[in-house]
Amino acid sequence: MELIYDRIYFAIEFVFDSNHRMILTVEAKWKGVALNLALSSLMTVLFQYEKELHPKDSEFCYTLAKLIKKVQLGPHFYLAIPDDFEIALFFKKALDESIVLHWKFRDSVVPIQVDYPLPITISVTSHLNAILSCTMLNHVQWCENPLAWIVFHLDQENFCFCNGTLIRNIPKDLDDFITRFLDTSKIQYGEQEAFRFIHHIYSPFKKGLNWQIQADFSAILPQEETPVPVLTLELENESLNPILTYQYGKTIILPAYKGSFIKDSASGKYFKRMPELEHIYQEDLMTLYTEHDLPFLIQTPGEVAAFLDRVVPILIDRGWLIQNKLENFHIRQESVSMDLEIHSSGSEWFYFEPSCTIDGQPFSLQEIARLMVSNKGYLKTKTGFIRVTESSQKELKALNELGAFRANKKFNKAEILPLIAVSSPQGKTPEASALVKQFQNISRHSQCIPHASFKAELRDYQQYGINWLHFLHQMGLGGILADDMGLGKTIQALAFCSQLEGNSPVLVVGPTNVVYNWESEIKKFYPTATSLIYSGSNRAQSYAKLSTVDFVITTYGIIKNDIDLLKNLPFKAIFVDEGQYIKNPHAQISKAIKQLSSSYKIVMTGTPVENHLQDLWNLFDFVMPGYLGTKREFDLYLTDKLLPILKTKIKPFVLRREKREVLDSLPEKTEILVKCPISPAQKALYETVLEAVKKGIKNTKGQRERMHVLTSLLKLRQVCTHPGLLKELQTKDIESAKFEMVKETLSELVDEGHKVVVFSQFTEMLDIMEKWTKAEHLYTERIDGRVTGKARSEAVKRFQETPQPGIFLISLKAGGVGINLTAADYVIHLDPWWNPAIESQATDRVHRMGQKNKVIVYKFITEGTIEEKIQDLQESKKALLNQLIDIDSITEKAIDFKEIAELLGA
């Protein structure tokens, strides 16, 4: 009785033609009815019963129809697959579609098994003439049956048919092993071959065949034992010759040993070699050479001593065997430190004591410094090699490079401070002792106490900053305060100035965009101080008042224009903000500012001066004229060889802390409000639009007029950000003071290596920003409403993963939520959200879980405009502000034009 199948029933049979060529015949039935596999007939069935057939059966039948051909066997014709390659295709498709195949063999039909084990039995025994013997049982029958082992190949795949079992991709090792039985019933293995058989045949294919094991593998398999590295040390042609070998059991092998197994001569056991571990030992040794600054070819006595003293103890601690065949290399265990002394000649000149004594043996410090280089920190004394401490070595090297030990060499205060900074000397005269103590006490909080009227609470790093400013003032020297943006350089300057004595004013010079910020900071943190902004076309009227105030604040442009007046005024201190403006010694502003009169001058800049050393000369020529020599002499220092000396010379006079250095002193998130002056053309445009808004409010009656007013308010906000946002003004080049400040800020932040996220509610502003960033070749990503979800995700991924600094431009509605930008540590709001919750939500794209750095947020507000009023009323008038920011989602009833009129002064 024939079964009825929901799936198509497939049966195959291997037959041979008169030329002994193997052919695969295929039989198919569906619902008990035989299918005609001829192409046209099969296609008709597939089309007719398409919805009733299982999809996998249909797919398989389409392939089968392409493979089946009419083949003649004797007087009869069959539909079959005659080609080995196409038989392989048939098996591949059957396995891919999980088709159940049946095998017709002699008088039986059985399902084909698709998995190991193969129906082959192998007996493994020990043999007198070999360690192992493998015998195939029923070998004669297996050899006589052509279907007992057939492999069909298809490109990179193969299909093995073995007495009704089908395996995809039979491994080569197993294929080679079984194929050998075509020529013999028994395979014998010697010592090395037995190891390979167990590891490459038996172990990986334990379940692949029917094994009958009658041998003890444990007595044959090599043991796994961790090798012990052995380092033999001997001299060869006066160079250290370290020989690395490996010990397995009691047998030592060289790295060049070729075998995979080692027979221990003492025990007769075999060990499995561990080349990966041997390589690790070799890498460890090479790493120690690098870590301890040793050449791979050790030639000098000092290098040999360093190797014995530094590397060998580490190797012994790690379990290495050291065979030391070196003689006459006695290393003293204790290290010695150098006691350096500074003497003075009067109150202005200082010098180092040029010699010292070790174990009663005199050494000149200059000779010791030379030996530190050639002998890797070791001195050869009468009692053996003695090591100088790391700290003393660094001090001696730096001092020697700066000429500290030259006979009769004396230094003034400016020249001696870098030497004190790189060493730990003792002052041996009253003047020298006082100088050393003053420099070493900069970190003490009590060093400089701001005046009681100063209102800010200083963080630890800021207190250190005013101590540093105070120290330079006491020494009659100047400096560069180059802290990272957002760390409070202005506050530190004001705190220091609050305790300055004298009737002369402090002069503050900076670009226009910082002038009003200084005035605001003075009022906020030092309210008892008086200040005057010396600027504008009527400034001549205030010239007489300059000597009557505590702070005179002016711009670079005014200094250049009025230098003949200002150079005659005495100032007790001069602070030059955004000092990068005077980096060019040939610029007129640089020439003018150097004519100002003060005994104390400080440059302030957030630009990383250590990355722009070529700009330093002019800054120092202002704060400490002549200290770095002529410009030509300075340029010679900007070589790789002399650069460390230059950095040492400037170290005491440049104070720079990056945000990451003072994280413990900073809150999780610092918000900084930046007030931007409005450009003249921008102001004229703003007032024109403002007047139109005021008139519109007075004449508002219907819905149309109301929406016109709100549209005008939108234009007012756009003018504050950039006049180019107004379509009617896009062809005119009206300057945006805010845009100029933002560009300057971004340039500095990217220059310092930061990643910055910039938010704006206007996509047109993002267009303007992107045009500028691309022109400046700054790495930029962008998200706005036009960016798809995938592109948005990819942009975030690139920004998060790239190591280079850059800028991410984001519109509020497209990127205010749903993204993680913790790779950034700065946020800039180009225009106020005016809703604190929305603004905070945007900022939290950066300031969120996973953020490793503190986040600094800059909010740019155009001074004297509706933006400034909105900032002041942000909480109390939140409902009104929402009307101004989102005119698309409010109803007529929600608009309170009376409040808007009050806000605008209409």
PDB file of N, CA, C and O in Angstrom, residues 32-62:
ATOM      1  N   GLY A  32       0.727  10.381  -4.022  1.00  0.00           N
ATOM      2  CA  GLY A  32       0.679   9.034  -4.542  1.00  0.00           C
ATOM      3  C   GLY A  32       0.758   8.914  -6.037  1.00  0.00           C
ATOM      4  O   GLY A  32       0.772   7.815  -6.584  1.00  0.00           O
ATOM      5  N   VAL A  33       0.839  10.052  -6.742  1.00  0.00           N
ATOM      6  CA  VAL A  33       0.873  10.026  -8.195  1.00  0.00           C
ATOM      7  C   VAL A  33       2.277  10.359  -8.667  1.00  0.00           C
ATOM      8  O   VAL A  33       2.864  11.353  -8.216  1.00  0.00           O
ATOM      9  N   ALA A  34       2.830   9.551  -9.559  1.00  0.00           N
ATOM     10  CA  ALA A  34       4.163   9.800 -10.084  1.00  0.00           C
ATOM     11  C   ALA A  34       4.169  11.058 -10.936  1.00  0.00           C
ATOM     12  O   ALA A  34       3.242  11.296 -11.720  1.00  0.00           O
ATOM     13  N   LEU A  35       5.200  11.856 -10.750  1.00  0.00           N
ATOM     14  CA  LEU A  35       5.348  13.082 -11.527  1.00  0.00           C
ATOM     15  C   LEU A  35       6.275  12.830 -12.705  1.00  0.00           C
ATOM     16  O   LEU A  35       7.314  12.187 -12.562  1.00  0.00           O
ATOM     17  N   ASN A  36       5.855  13.352 -13.870  1.00  0.00           N
ATOM     18  CA  ASN A  36       6.722  13.306 -15.041  1.00  0.00           C
ATOM     19  C   ASN A  36       7.750  14.432 -14.902  1.00  0.00           C
ATOM     20  O   ASN A  36       7.391  15.603 -14.847  1.00  0.00           O
ATOM     21  N   LEU A  37       9.029  14.052 -14.832  1.00  0.00           N
ATOM     22  CA  LEU A  37      10.062  15.043 -14.572  1.00  0.00           C
ATOM     23  C   LEU A  37      10.578  15.718 -15.831  1.00  0.00           C
ATOM     24  O   LEU A  37      11.525  16.518 -15.757  1.00  0.00           O
ATOM     25  N   ALA A  38       9.987  15.391 -16.958  1.00  0.00           N
ATOM     26  CA  ALA A  38      10.345  16.127 -18.179  1.00  0.00           C
ATOM     27  C   ALA A  38      10.024  17.594 -17.961  1.00  0.00           C
ATOM     28  O   ALA A  38       9.048  17.946 -17.282  1.00  0.00           O
ATOM     29  N   LEU A  39      10.825  18.483 -18.530  1.00  0.00           N
ATOM     30  CA  LEU A  39      10.752  19.909 -18.220  1.00  0.00           C
ATOM     31  C   LEU A  39       9.349  20.474 -18.392  1.00  0.00           C
ATOM     32  O   LEU A  39       8.795  21.079 -17.470  1.00  0.00           O
ATOM     33  N   SER A  40       8.731  20.256 -19.559  1.00  0.00           N
ATOM     34  CA  SER A  40       7.427  20.873 -19.825  1.00  0.00           C
ATOM     35  C   SER A  40       6.355  20.301 -18.906  1.00  0.00           C
ATOM     36  O   SER A  40       5.520  21.048 -18.372  1.00  0.00           O
ATOM     37  N   SER A  41       6.400  18.970 -18.688  1.00  0.00           N
ATOM     38  CA  SER A  41       5.392  18.340 -17.829  1.00  0.00           C
ATOM     39  C   SER A  41       5.528  18.821 -16.387  1.00  0.00           C
ATOM     40  O   SER A  41       4.538  19.136 -15.715  1.00  0.00           O
ATOM     41  N   LEU A  42       6.777  18.898 -15.899  1.00  0.00           N
ATOM     42  CA  LEU A  42       6.992  19.311 -14.505  1.00  0.00           C
ATOM     43  C   LEU A  42       6.606  20.770 -14.305  1.00  0.00           C
ATOM     44  O   LEU A  42       6.009  21.133 -13.291  1.00  0.00           O
ATOM     45  N   MET A  43       6.908  21.639 -15.297  1.00  0.00           N
ATOM     46  CA  MET A  43       6.545  23.041 -15.193  1.00  0.00           C
ATOM     47  C   MET A  43       5.030  23.210 -15.127  1.00  0.00           C
ATOM     48  O   MET A  43       4.510  24.060 -14.403  1.00  0.00           O
ATOM     49  N   THR A  44       4.309  22.359 -15.885  1.00  0.00           N
ATOM     50  CA  THR A  44       2.837  22.430 -15.881  1.00  0.00           C
ATOM     51  C   THR A  44       2.285  22.109 -14.498  1.00  0.00           C
ATOM     52  O   THR A  44       1.402  22.790 -13.973  1.00  0.00           O
ATOM     53  N   VAL A  45       2.845  21.077 -13.869  1.00  0.00           N
ATOM     54  CA  VAL A  45       2.389  20.685 -12.525  1.00  0.00           C
ATOM     55  C   VAL A  45       2.703  21.803 -11.522  1.00  0.00           C
ATOM     56  O   VAL A  45       1.868  22.167 -10.685  1.00  0.00           O
ATOM     57  N   LEU A  46       3.902  22.338 -11.626  1.00  0.00           N
ATOM     58  CA  LEU A  46       4.294  23.384 -10.674  1.00  0.00           C
ATOM     59  C   LEU A  46       3.402  24.604 -10.811  1.00  0.00           C
ATOM     60  O   LEU A  46       3.032  25.238  -9.819  1.00  0.00           O
ATOM     61  N   PHE A  47       3.042  24.947 -12.051  1.00  0.00           N
ATOM     62  CA  PHE A  47       2.196  26.113 -12.274  1.00  0.00           C
ATOM     63  C   PHE A  47       0.764  25.834 -11.829  1.00  0.00           C
ATOM     64  O   PHE A  47       0.123  26.651 -11.184  1.00  0.00           O
ATOM     65  N   GLN A  48       0.280  24.628 -12.139  1.00  0.00           N
ATOM     66  CA  GLN A  48      -1.107  24.291 -11.865  1.00  0.00           C
ATOM     67  C   GLN A  48      -1.372  24.175 -10.367  1.00  0.00           C
ATOM     68  O   GLN A  48      -2.429  24.603  -9.882  1.00  0.00           O
ATOM     69  N   TYR A  49      -0.414  23.591  -9.640  1.00  0.00           N
ATOM     70  CA  TYR A  49      -0.643  23.356  -8.202  1.00  0.00           C
ATOM     71  C   TYR A  49       0.268  24.237  -7.329  1.00  0.00           C
ATOM     72  O   TYR A  49       0.695  23.842  -6.241  1.00  0.00           O
ATOM     73  N   GLU A  50       0.552  25.414  -7.834  1.00  0.00           N
ATOM     74  CA  GLU A  50       1.525  26.288  -7.159  1.00  0.00           C
ATOM     75  C   GLU A  50       1.144  26.554  -5.701  1.00  0.00           C
ATOM     76  O   GLU A  50       1.983  26.520  -4.803  1.00  0.00           O
ATOM     77  N   LYS A  51      -0.133  26.811  -5.424  1.00  0.00           N
ATOM     78  CA  LYS A  51      -0.557  27.154  -4.073  1.00  0.00           C
ATOM     79  C   LYS A  51      -0.647  25.939  -3.153  1.00  0.00           C
ATOM     80  O   LYS A  51      -0.658  26.084  -1.937  1.00  0.00           O
ATOM     81  N   GLU A  52      -0.727  24.748  -3.725  1.00  0.00           N
ATOM     82  CA  GLU A  52      -0.866  23.546  -2.906  1.00  0.00           C
ATOM     83  C   GLU A  52       0.485  22.923  -2.570  1.00  0.00           C
ATOM     84  O   GLU A  52       0.616  22.196  -1.593  1.00  0.00           O
ATOM     85  N   LEU A  53       1.470  23.198  -3.388  1.00  0.00           N
ATOM     86  CA  LEU A  53       2.792  22.613  -3.157  1.00  0.00           C
ATOM     87  C   LEU A  53       3.536  23.364  -2.057  1.00  0.00           C
ATOM     88  O   LEU A  53       3.408  24.588  -1.915  1.00  0.00           O
ATOM     89  N   HIS A  54       4.305  22.642  -1.290  1.00  0.00           N
ATOM     90  CA  HIS A  54       5.160  23.282  -0.280  1.00  0.00           C
ATOM     91  C   HIS A  54       6.206  24.143  -0.997  1.00  0.00           C
ATOM     92  O   HIS A  54       6.794  23.725  -2.001  1.00  0.00           O
ATOM     93  N   PRO A  55       6.451  25.373  -0.526  1.00  0.00           N
ATOM     94  CA  PRO A  55       7.408  26.267  -1.229  1.00  0.00           C
ATOM     95  C   PRO A  55       8.771  25.642  -1.449  1.00  0.00           C
ATOM     96  O   PRO A  55       9.393  25.853  -2.485  1.00  0.00           O
ATOM     97  N   LYS A  56       9.265  24.895  -0.475  1.00  0.00           N
ATOM     98  CA  LYS A  56      10.587  24.286  -0.637  1.00  0.00           C
ATOM     99  C   LYS A  56      10.568  23.216  -1.720  1.00  0.00           C
ATOM    100  O   LYS A  56      11.545  23.044  -2.460  1.00  0.00           O
ATOM    101  N   ASP A  57       9.456  22.477  -1.798  1.00  0.00           N
ATOM    102  CA  ASP A  57       9.347  21.476  -2.862  1.00  0.00           C
ATOM    103  C   ASP A  57       9.329  22.146  -4.224  1.00  0.00           C
ATOM    104  O   ASP A  57       9.977  21.691  -5.172  1.00  0.00           O
ATOM    105  N   SER A  58       8.579  23.244  -4.324  1.00  0.00           N
ATOM    106  CA  SER A  58       8.513  23.969  -5.606  1.00  0.00           C
ATOM    107  C   SER A  58       9.896  24.464  -6.005  1.00  0.00           C
ATOM    108  O   SER A  58      10.327  24.302  -7.158  1.00  0.00           O
ATOM    109  N   GLU A  59      10.592  25.077  -5.043  1.00  0.00           N
ATOM    110  CA  GLU A  59      11.911  25.630  -5.333  1.00  0.00           C
ATOM    111  C   GLU A  59      12.857  24.519  -5.785  1.00  0.00           C
ATOM    112  O   GLU A  59      13.640  24.678  -6.728  1.00  0.00           O
ATOM    113  N   PHE A  60      12.786  23.363  -5.104  1.00  0.00           N
ATOM    114  CA  PHE A  60      13.657  22.246  -5.444  1.00  0.00           C
ATOM    115  C   PHE A  60      13.321  21.701  -6.831  1.00  0.00           C
ATOM    116  O   PHE A  60      14.213  21.358  -7.619  1.00  0.00           O
ATOM    117  N   CYS A  61      12.025  21.637  -7.149  1.00  0.00           N
ATOM    118  CA  CYS A  61      11.613  21.100  -8.444  1.00  0.00           C
ATOM    119  C   CYS A  61      12.067  21.991  -9.594  1.00  0.00           C
ATOM    120  O   CYS A  61      12.382  21.511 -10.685  1.00  0.00           O
ATOM    121  N   TYR A  62      12.094  23.308  -9.396  1.00  0.00           N
ATOM    122  CA  TYR A  62      12.583  24.211 -10.443  1.00  0.00           C
ATOM    123  C   TYR A  62      14.044  23.904 -10.764  1.00  0.00           C
ATOM    124  O   TYR A  62      14.459  23.871 -11.926  1.00  0.00           O
TER     125      TYR A  62
END
